[in-house]
Coordinates of C-alpha atoms and ligand atoms in Angstrom, one line a residue:
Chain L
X9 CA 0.0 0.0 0.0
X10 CA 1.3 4.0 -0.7
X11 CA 0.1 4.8 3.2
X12 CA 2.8 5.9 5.0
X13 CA 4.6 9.0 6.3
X14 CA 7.6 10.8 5.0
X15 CA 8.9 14.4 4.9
X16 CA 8.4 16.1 1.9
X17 CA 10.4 19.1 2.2
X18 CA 13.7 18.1 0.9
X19 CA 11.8 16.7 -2.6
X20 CA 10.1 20.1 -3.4
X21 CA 12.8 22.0 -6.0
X22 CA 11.1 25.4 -6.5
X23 CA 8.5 27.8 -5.8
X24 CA 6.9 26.5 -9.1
X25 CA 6.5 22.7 -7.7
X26 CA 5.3 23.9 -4.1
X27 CA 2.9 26.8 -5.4
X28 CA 1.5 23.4 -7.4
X29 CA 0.8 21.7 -4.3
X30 CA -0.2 24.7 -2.2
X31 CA -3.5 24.8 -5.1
X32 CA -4.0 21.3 -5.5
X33 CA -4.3 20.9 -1.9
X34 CA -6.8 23.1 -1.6
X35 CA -8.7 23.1 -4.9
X36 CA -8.8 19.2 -4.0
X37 CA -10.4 19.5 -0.4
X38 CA -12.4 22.2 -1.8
X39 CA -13.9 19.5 -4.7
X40 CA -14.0 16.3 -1.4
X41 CA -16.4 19.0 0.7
X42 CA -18.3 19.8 -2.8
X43 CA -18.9 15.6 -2.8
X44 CA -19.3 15.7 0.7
X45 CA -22.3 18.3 0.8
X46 CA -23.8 16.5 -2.0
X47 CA -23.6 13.4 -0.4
X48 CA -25.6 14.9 2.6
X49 CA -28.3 17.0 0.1
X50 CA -28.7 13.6 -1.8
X51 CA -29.4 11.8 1.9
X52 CA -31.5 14.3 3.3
X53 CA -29.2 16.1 5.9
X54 CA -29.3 19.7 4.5
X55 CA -28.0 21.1 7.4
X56 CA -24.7 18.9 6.4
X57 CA -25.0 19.9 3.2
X58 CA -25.0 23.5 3.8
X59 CA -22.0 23.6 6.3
X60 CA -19.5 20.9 3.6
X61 CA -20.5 23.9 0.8
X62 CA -19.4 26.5 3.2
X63 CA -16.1 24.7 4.0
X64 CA -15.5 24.0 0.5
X65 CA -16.4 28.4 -0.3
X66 CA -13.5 28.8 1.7
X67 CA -11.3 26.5 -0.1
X68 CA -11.7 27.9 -2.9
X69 CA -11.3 31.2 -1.8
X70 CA -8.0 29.7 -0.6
X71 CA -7.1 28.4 -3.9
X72 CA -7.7 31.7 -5.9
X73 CA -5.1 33.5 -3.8
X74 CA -2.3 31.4 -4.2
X75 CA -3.2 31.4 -7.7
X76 CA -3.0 35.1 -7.6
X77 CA 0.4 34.6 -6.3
X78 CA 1.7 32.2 -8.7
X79 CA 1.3 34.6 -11.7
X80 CA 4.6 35.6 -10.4
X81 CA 6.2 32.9 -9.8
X82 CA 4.5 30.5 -11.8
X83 CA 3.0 27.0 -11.1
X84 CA 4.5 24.0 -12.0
X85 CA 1.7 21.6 -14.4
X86 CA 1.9 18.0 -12.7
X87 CA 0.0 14.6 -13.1
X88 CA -1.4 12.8 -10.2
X89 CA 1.8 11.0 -9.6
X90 CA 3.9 13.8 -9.6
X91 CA 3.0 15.3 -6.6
X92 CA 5.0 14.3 -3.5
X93 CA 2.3 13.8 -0.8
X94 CA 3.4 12.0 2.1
X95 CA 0.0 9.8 2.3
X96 CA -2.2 8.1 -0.5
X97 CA -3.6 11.8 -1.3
X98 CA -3.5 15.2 -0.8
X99 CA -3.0 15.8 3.0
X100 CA -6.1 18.5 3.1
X101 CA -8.7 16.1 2.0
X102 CA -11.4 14.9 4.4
X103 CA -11.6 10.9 4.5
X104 CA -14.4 10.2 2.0
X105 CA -15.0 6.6 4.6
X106 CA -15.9 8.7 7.5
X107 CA -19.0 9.8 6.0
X108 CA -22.6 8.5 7.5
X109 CA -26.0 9.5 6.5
X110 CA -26.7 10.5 9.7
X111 CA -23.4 12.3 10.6
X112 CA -23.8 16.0 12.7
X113 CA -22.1 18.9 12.0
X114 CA -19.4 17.8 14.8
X115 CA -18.2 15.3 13.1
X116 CA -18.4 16.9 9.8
X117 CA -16.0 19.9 11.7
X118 CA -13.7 17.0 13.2
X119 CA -13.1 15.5 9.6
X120 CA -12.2 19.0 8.9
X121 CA -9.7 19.6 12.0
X122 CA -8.1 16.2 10.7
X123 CA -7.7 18.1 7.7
X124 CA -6.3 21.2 8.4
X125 CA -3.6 19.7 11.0
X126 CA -2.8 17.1 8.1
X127 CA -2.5 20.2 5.6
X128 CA -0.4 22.3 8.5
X129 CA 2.0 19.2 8.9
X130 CA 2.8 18.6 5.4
X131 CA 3.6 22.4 5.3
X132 CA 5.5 22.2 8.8
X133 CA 7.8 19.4 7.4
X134 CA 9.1 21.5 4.2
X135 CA 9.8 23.9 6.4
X136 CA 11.7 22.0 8.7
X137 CA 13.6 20.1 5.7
X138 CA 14.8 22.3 3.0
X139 CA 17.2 24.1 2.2
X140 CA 16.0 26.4 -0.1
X141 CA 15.2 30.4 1.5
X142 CA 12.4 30.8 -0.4
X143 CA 11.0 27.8 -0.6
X144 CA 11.0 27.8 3.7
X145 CA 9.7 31.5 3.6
X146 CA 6.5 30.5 1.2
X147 CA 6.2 27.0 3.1
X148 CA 6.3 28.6 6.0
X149 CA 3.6 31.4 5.4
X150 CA 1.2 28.6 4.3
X151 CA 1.9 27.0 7.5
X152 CA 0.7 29.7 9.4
X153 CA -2.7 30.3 7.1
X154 CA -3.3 26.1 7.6
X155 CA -2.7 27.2 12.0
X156 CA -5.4 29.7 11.1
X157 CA -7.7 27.5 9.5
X158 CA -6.9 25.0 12.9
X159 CA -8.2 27.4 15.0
X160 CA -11.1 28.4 13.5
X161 CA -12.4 24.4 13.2
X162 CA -11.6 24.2 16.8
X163 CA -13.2 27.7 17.3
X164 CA -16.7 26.4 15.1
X165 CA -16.4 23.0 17.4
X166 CA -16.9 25.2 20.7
X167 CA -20.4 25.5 19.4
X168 CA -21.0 21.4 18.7
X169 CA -21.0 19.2 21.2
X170 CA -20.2 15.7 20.7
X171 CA -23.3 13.8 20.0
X172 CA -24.5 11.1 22.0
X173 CA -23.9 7.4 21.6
X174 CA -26.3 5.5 19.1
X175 CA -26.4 9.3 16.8
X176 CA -26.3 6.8 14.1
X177 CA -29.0 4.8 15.0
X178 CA -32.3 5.2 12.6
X179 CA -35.8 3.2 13.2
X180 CA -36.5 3.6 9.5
X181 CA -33.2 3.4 7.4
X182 CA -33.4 4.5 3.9
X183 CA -31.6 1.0 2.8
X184 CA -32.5 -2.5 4.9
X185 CA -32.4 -5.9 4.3
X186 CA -35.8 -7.4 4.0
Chain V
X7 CA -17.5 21.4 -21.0
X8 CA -13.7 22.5 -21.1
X9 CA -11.3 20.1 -21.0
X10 CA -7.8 21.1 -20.8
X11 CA -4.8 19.8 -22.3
X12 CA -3.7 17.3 -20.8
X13 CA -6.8 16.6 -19.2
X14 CA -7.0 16.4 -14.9
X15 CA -8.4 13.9 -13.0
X16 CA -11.4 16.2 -12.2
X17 CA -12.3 16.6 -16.4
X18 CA -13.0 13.2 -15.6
X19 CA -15.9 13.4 -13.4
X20 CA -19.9 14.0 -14.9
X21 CA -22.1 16.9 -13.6
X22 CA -24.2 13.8 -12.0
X23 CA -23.9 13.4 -8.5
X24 CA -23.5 10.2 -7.3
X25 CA -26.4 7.9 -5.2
X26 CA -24.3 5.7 -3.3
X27 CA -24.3 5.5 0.6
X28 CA -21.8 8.0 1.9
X29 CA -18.9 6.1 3.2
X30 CA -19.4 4.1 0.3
X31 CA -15.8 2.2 -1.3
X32 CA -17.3 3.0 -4.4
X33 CA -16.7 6.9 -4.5
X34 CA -12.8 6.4 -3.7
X35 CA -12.9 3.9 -7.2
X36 CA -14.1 6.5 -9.3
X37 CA -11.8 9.1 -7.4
X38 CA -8.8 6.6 -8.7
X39 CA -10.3 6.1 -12.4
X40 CA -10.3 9.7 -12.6
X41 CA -6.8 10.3 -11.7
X42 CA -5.5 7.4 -13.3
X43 CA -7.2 8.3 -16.8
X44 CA -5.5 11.8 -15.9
X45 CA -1.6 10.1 -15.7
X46 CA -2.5 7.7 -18.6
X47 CA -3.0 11.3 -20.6
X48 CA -6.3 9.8 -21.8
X49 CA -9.1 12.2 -23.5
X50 CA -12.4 11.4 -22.3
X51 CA -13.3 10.8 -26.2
X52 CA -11.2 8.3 -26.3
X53 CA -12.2 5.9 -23.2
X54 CA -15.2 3.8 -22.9
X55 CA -16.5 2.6 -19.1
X56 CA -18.9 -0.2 -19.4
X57 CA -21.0 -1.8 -16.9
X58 CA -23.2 -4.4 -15.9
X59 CA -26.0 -3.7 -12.7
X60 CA -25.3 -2.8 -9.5
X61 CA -24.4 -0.1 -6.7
X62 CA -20.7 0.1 -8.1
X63 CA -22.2 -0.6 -12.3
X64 CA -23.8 3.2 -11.7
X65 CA -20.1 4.0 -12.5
X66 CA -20.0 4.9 -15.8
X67 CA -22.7 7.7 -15.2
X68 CA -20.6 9.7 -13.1
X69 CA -17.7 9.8 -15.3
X70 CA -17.4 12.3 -18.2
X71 CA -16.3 9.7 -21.2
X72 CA -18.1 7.1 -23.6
X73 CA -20.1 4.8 -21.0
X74 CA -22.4 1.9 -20.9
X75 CA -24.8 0.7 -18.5
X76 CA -25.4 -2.8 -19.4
X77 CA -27.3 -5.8 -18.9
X78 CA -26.6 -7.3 -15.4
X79 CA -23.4 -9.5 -15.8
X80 CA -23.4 -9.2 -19.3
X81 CA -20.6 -6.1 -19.4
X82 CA -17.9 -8.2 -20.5
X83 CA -19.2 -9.5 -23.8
X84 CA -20.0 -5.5 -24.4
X85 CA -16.6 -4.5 -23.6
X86 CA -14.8 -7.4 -25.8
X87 CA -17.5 -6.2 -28.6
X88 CA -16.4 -2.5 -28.2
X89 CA -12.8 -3.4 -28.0
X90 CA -12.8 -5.8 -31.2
X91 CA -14.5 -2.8 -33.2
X92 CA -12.3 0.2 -31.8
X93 CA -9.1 -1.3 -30.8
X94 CA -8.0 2.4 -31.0
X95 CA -10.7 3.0 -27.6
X96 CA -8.9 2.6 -23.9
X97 CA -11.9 0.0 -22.7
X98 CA -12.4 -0.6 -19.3
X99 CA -14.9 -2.7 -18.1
X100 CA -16.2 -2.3 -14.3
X101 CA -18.8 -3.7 -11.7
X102 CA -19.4 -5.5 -8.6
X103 CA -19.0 -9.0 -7.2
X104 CA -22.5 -10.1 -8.1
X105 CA -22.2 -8.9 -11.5
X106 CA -19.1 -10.5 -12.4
X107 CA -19.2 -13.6 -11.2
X108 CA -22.5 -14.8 -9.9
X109 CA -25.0 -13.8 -13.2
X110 CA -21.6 -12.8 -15.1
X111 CA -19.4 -15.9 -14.1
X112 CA -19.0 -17.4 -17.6
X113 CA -18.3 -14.4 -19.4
X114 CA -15.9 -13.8 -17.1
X115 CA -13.8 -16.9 -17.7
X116 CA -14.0 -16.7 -21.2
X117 CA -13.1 -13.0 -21.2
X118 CA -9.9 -13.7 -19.7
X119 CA -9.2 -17.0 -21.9
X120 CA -9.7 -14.5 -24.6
X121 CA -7.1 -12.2 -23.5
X122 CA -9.0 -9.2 -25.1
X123 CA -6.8 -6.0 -24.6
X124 CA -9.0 -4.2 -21.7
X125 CA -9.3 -3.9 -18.1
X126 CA -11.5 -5.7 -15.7
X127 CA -12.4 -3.8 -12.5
X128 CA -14.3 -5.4 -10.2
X129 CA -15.5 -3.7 -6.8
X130 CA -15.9 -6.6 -4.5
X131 CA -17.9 -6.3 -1.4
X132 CA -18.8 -9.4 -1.0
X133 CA -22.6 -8.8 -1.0
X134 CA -25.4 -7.6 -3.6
X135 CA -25.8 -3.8 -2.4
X136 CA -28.2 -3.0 -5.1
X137 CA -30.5 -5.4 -4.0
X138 CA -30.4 -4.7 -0.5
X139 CA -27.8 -7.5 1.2
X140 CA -27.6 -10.6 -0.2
X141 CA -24.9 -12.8 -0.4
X142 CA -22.6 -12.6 -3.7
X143 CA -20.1 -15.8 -4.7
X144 CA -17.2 -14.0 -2.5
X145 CA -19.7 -13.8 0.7
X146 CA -17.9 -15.3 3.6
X147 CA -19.4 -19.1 4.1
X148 CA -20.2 -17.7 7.6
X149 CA -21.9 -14.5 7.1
X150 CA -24.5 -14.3 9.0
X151 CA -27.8 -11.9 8.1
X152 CA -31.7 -11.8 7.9
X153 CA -31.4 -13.1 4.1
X154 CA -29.0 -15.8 5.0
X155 CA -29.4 -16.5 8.7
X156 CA -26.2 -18.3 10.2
X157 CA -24.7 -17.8 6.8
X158 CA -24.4 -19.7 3.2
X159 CA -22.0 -22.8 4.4
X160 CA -21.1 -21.9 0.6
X161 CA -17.3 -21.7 -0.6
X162 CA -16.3 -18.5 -1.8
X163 CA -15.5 -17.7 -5.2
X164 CA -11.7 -17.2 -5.2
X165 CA -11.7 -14.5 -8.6
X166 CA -8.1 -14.0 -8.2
X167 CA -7.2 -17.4 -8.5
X168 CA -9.9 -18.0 -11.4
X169 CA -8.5 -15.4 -13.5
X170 CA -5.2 -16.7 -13.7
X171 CA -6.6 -20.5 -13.7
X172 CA -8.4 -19.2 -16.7
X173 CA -6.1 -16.8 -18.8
X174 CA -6.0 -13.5 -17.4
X175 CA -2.7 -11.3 -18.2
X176 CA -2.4 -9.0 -15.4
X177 CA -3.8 -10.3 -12.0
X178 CA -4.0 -7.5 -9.0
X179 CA -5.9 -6.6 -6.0
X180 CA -6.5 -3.3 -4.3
X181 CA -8.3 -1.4 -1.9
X182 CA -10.5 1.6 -2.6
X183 CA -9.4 3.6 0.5
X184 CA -5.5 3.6 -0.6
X185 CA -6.5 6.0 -3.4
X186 CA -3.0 6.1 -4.8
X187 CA -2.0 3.2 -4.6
X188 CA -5.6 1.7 -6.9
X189 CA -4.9 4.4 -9.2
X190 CA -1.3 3.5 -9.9
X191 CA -2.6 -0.3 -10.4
X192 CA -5.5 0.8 -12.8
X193 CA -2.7 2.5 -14.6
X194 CA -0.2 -0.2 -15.1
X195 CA -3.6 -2.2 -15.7
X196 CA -4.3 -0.5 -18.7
X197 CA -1.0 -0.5 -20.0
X198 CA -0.6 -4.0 -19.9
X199 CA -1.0 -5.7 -22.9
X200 CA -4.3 -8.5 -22.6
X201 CA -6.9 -9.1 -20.1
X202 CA -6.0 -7.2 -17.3
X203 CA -7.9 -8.1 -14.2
X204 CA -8.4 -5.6 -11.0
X205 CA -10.5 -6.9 -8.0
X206 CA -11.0 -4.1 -5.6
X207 CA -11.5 -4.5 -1.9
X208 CA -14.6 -1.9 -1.8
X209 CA -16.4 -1.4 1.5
X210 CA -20.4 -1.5 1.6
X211 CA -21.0 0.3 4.6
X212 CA -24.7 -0.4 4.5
X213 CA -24.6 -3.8 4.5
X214 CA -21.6 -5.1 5.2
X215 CA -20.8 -2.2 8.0
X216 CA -17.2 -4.0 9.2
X217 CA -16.1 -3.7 6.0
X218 CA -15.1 -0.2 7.6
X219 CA -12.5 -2.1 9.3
X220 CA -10.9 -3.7 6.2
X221 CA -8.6 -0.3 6.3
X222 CA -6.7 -1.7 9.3
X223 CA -6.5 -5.2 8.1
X224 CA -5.1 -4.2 4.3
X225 CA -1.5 -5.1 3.9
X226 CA 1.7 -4.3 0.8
X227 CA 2.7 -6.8 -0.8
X228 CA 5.6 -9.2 0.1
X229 CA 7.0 -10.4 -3.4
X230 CA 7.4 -8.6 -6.6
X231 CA 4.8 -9.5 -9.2
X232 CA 5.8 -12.5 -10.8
X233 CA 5.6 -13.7 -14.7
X234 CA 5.0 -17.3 -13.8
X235 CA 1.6 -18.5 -13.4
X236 CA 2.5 -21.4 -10.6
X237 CA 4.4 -19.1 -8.3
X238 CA 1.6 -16.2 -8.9
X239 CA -0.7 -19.1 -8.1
X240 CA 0.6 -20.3 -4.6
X241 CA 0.7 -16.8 -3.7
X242 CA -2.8 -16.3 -4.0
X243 CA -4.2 -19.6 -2.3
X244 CA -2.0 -18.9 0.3
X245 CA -2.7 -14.9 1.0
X246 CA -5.3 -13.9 3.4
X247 CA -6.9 -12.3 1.1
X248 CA -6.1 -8.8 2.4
X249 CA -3.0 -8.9 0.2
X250 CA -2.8 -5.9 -1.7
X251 CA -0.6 -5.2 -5.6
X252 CA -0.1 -6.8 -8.4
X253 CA 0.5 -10.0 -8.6
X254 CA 0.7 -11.3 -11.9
X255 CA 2.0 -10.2 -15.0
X256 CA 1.7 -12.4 -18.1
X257 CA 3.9 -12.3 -21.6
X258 CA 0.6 -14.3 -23.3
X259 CA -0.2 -12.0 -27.0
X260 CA -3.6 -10.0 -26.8
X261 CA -5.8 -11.5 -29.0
X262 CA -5.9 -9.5 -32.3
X263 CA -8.8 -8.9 -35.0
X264 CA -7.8 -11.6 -37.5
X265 CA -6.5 -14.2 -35.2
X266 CA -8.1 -17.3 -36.4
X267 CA -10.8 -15.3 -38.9
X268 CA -11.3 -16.2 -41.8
X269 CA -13.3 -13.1 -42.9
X270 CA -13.2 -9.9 -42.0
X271 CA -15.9 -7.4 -44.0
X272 CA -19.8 -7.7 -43.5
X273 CA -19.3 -8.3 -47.2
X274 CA -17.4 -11.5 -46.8
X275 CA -19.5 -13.0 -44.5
X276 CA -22.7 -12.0 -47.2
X277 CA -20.4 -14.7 -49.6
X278 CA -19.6 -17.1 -47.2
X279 CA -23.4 -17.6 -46.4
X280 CA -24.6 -17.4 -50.0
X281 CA -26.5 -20.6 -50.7
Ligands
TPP17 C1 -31.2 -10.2 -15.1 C2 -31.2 -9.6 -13.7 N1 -31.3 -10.4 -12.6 C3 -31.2 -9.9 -11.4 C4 -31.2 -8.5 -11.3 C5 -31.3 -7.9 -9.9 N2 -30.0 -7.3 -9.5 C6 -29.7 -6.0 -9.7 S1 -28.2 -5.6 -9.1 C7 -27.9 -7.2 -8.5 C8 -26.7 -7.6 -7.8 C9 -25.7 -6.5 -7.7 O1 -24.6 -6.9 -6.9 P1 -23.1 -6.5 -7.2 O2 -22.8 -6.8 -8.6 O3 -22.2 -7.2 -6.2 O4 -23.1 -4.9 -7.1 P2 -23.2 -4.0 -5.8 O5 -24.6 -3.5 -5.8 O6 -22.9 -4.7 -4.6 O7 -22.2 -2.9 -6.1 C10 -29.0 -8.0 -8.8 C11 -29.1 -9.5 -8.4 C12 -31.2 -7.7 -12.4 N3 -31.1 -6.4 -12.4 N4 -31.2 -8.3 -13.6
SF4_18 S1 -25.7 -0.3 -0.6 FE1 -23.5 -0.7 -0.2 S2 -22.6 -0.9 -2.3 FE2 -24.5 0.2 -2.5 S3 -24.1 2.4 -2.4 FE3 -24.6 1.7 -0.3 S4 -22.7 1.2 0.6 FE4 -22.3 1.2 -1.6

């Protein structure tokens, strides 16, 4: 299997090749909370729905400014199996086998949280491995936008409490054996 | 719909949003035939999906190339069909375990006798989804459910060890939750000459809800893939069937249009038949 950790850092040659990741990772969580929300509008749990669209807004409002800041420096076109994530995908993405038709918005936000410390890891690790200047000064600011985003999924979990054992319990389930 | 050049992984996905249960293998399958259509620098235009009935034979819908929903278990001969008449076409073929090789089960063994060049994916979860649980041929003997109370008794199905028994050229298992790692084996799928054969370990959470554990029990493989069909073949019997990679890769020739035809033009058969 691909699973598995390793620093990244060292691998990434220029701005070009990190600015590639910096969008991919989060046009690609921004598409995985599209699925997500239509997942829940498809199941009937709108209130999911609505709050997977609103992470994803801001995902992509995350992936139009770095692609604001690569017309400068450029951004490096790579397939799939070019990029140099440390798991089997991006780190950003929220695990698709998580989901449940019944799922509340706090575990929606800890699939998130999960995400975010994923994303700010993969960022901490170039910094702490290359030796490039510029490529620890960009690494490092994205670092400190994916803290941001950690706080303010911990911030929205304040208002969630942790549901209840047997949430996912459901007298009439949309798909039984009979 | 703009595709760009070389087309991404996401060109590869329909405007249709999928049906299946969230939490569903299935959705990480198509997430890997996207990206591996992507790195095989495939246009949509020129790859056909074809299916048979099922939960995981809704595939085709949700991706954005040629497609065919089929007749349950009947997507192989479709496939061959499409493949003998475009050889030019990437053709992969894809379903569940109930498709392939319950309704499906002869076409399979004579599609990989036949060595056709496409690609077999099957999503095995080891029940019918569609239908709402029941067990498939790779249902544990001891499955117990309301349709099939203190189980079948039944051996399973072994489709691994069928495929190479019956032909296949390319023999591999994945799961759908190492994304990478199934889209990398779809790849070299495809560009293996032949009958390439992909059973995927594919959670249904619905029915089978400790398939959600199957993450933790996955494990890399051991041994390089292997040429030789004995060694390929004690490997597989003797797995625990949580085995991930490839694990056979044949040197048989694809079958080609012409091997062993006598005519080839609608024409020539009109002569041959003429009383
Ligand atoms: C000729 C015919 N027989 C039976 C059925 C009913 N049927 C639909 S899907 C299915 C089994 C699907 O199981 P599988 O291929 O494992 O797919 P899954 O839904 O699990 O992905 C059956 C028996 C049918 N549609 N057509
Ligand atoms: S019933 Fe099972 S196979 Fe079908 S969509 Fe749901 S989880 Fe997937």
């Amino acid at each position: 299997m691909s699973a598995g950790k390793s620093p990244v850092g060292a691998d990434i040659v220029d701005l070009a090749e990190l600015l590639a990741h910096a969008y991919a990772i989060e046009v690609e969580a921004a598409e995985r909370y599209r699925v997500l929300g239509d997942q829940m509008e498809v199941h009937n749990n709108p209130e999911l729905a609505g709050l997977f669209r609103e992470l994803a807004g801001h995902e992509e409002k995350h992936a139009a400014e770095i692609k604001a800041r690569a017309l400068k420096t450029g951004m490096a076109e790579l397939k799939p199996s070019e990029f140099k994530w440390p798991g089997t995908e991006g780190p950003e993405l929220a695990a698709l086998d998580d989901a449940h038709y019944q799922m509340t918005p706090w575990h929606a936000l800890q699939m998130a949280l999960a995400a975010e410390t994923r994303a700010f890891e993969f960022f901490n690790s170039i910094v702490e491995s290359t030796a490039e200047l510029d490529i620890r000064k960009w690494a490092g600011e994205f670092r400190e936008e994916e803290a941001e985003h950690v706080a303010l999924v911990e911030g929205l979990l304040e208002k969630y409490p942790e549901p209840e054992a047997g949430w996912s319990e459901d007298d009439d389930p949309p798909n039984m054996q009979e | 719909m703009n595709i760009s050049n070389p087309a991404k992984a996401s060109d590869f996905k329909s405007d249709l949003k999928p049906v299946w249960c969230p939490g569903c293998g299935d959705y990480h399958v198509l997430l890997s035939m996207t990206k591996a259509l992507a790195e095989l620098e495939c246009r949509p235009e020129e790859v056909a999906v074809i299916s048979g009935i099922g939960c995981s034979s809704r595939i085709p819908a949700y991706l954005n190339c040629y497609g065919f929903h089929g007749v349950h278990g009947r997507s192989l001969p479709l496939g061959t069909g499409l493949k003998v008449a475009r050889p030019d076409m990437t053709v992969i073929v894809a379903g569940g375990d109930g498709d392939g090789f319950s309704i499906g089960g002869n076409h399979f063994l004579h599609a990989c006798r036949r060595n056709i060049d496409l690609t077999y994916i099957v999503m095995d979860n080891r029940v019918y989804g569609m239908t709402k649980g029941q067990p498939s041929p790779t249902t544990e003997p001891d499955w117990d459910s309301a349709l099939s109370p203190g189980g079948t008794g039944l051996s399973p199905f072994h489709p691994l060890v069928i495929a190479l028994a019956s032909g296949a050229n390319f023999v591999a298992r994945a799961f759908s939750g190492d994304i990478k790692g199934t889209s990398n084996m779809i790849v070299e799928a495809v560009r293996h000459p032949g009958f390439s054969f992909v059973e995927i370990l594919s959670p249904c959470v619905t029915f089978r809800p400790e398939q959600r554990e199957w993450k933790s029990a996955i494990h890399p493989p051991t041994v390089e893939p292997t040429d030789d069909p004995a060694r390929a073949a004690r490997r597989i019997m003797t797995d625990d069937g949580f085995n991930v990679g490839i694990l056979y890769r044949g040197t048989r020739r694809p079958y080609r249009i012409g091997d062993g035809v006598a005519s080839r033009e609608v024409g020539d058969l009109d002569t041959a038949f003429a009383i």
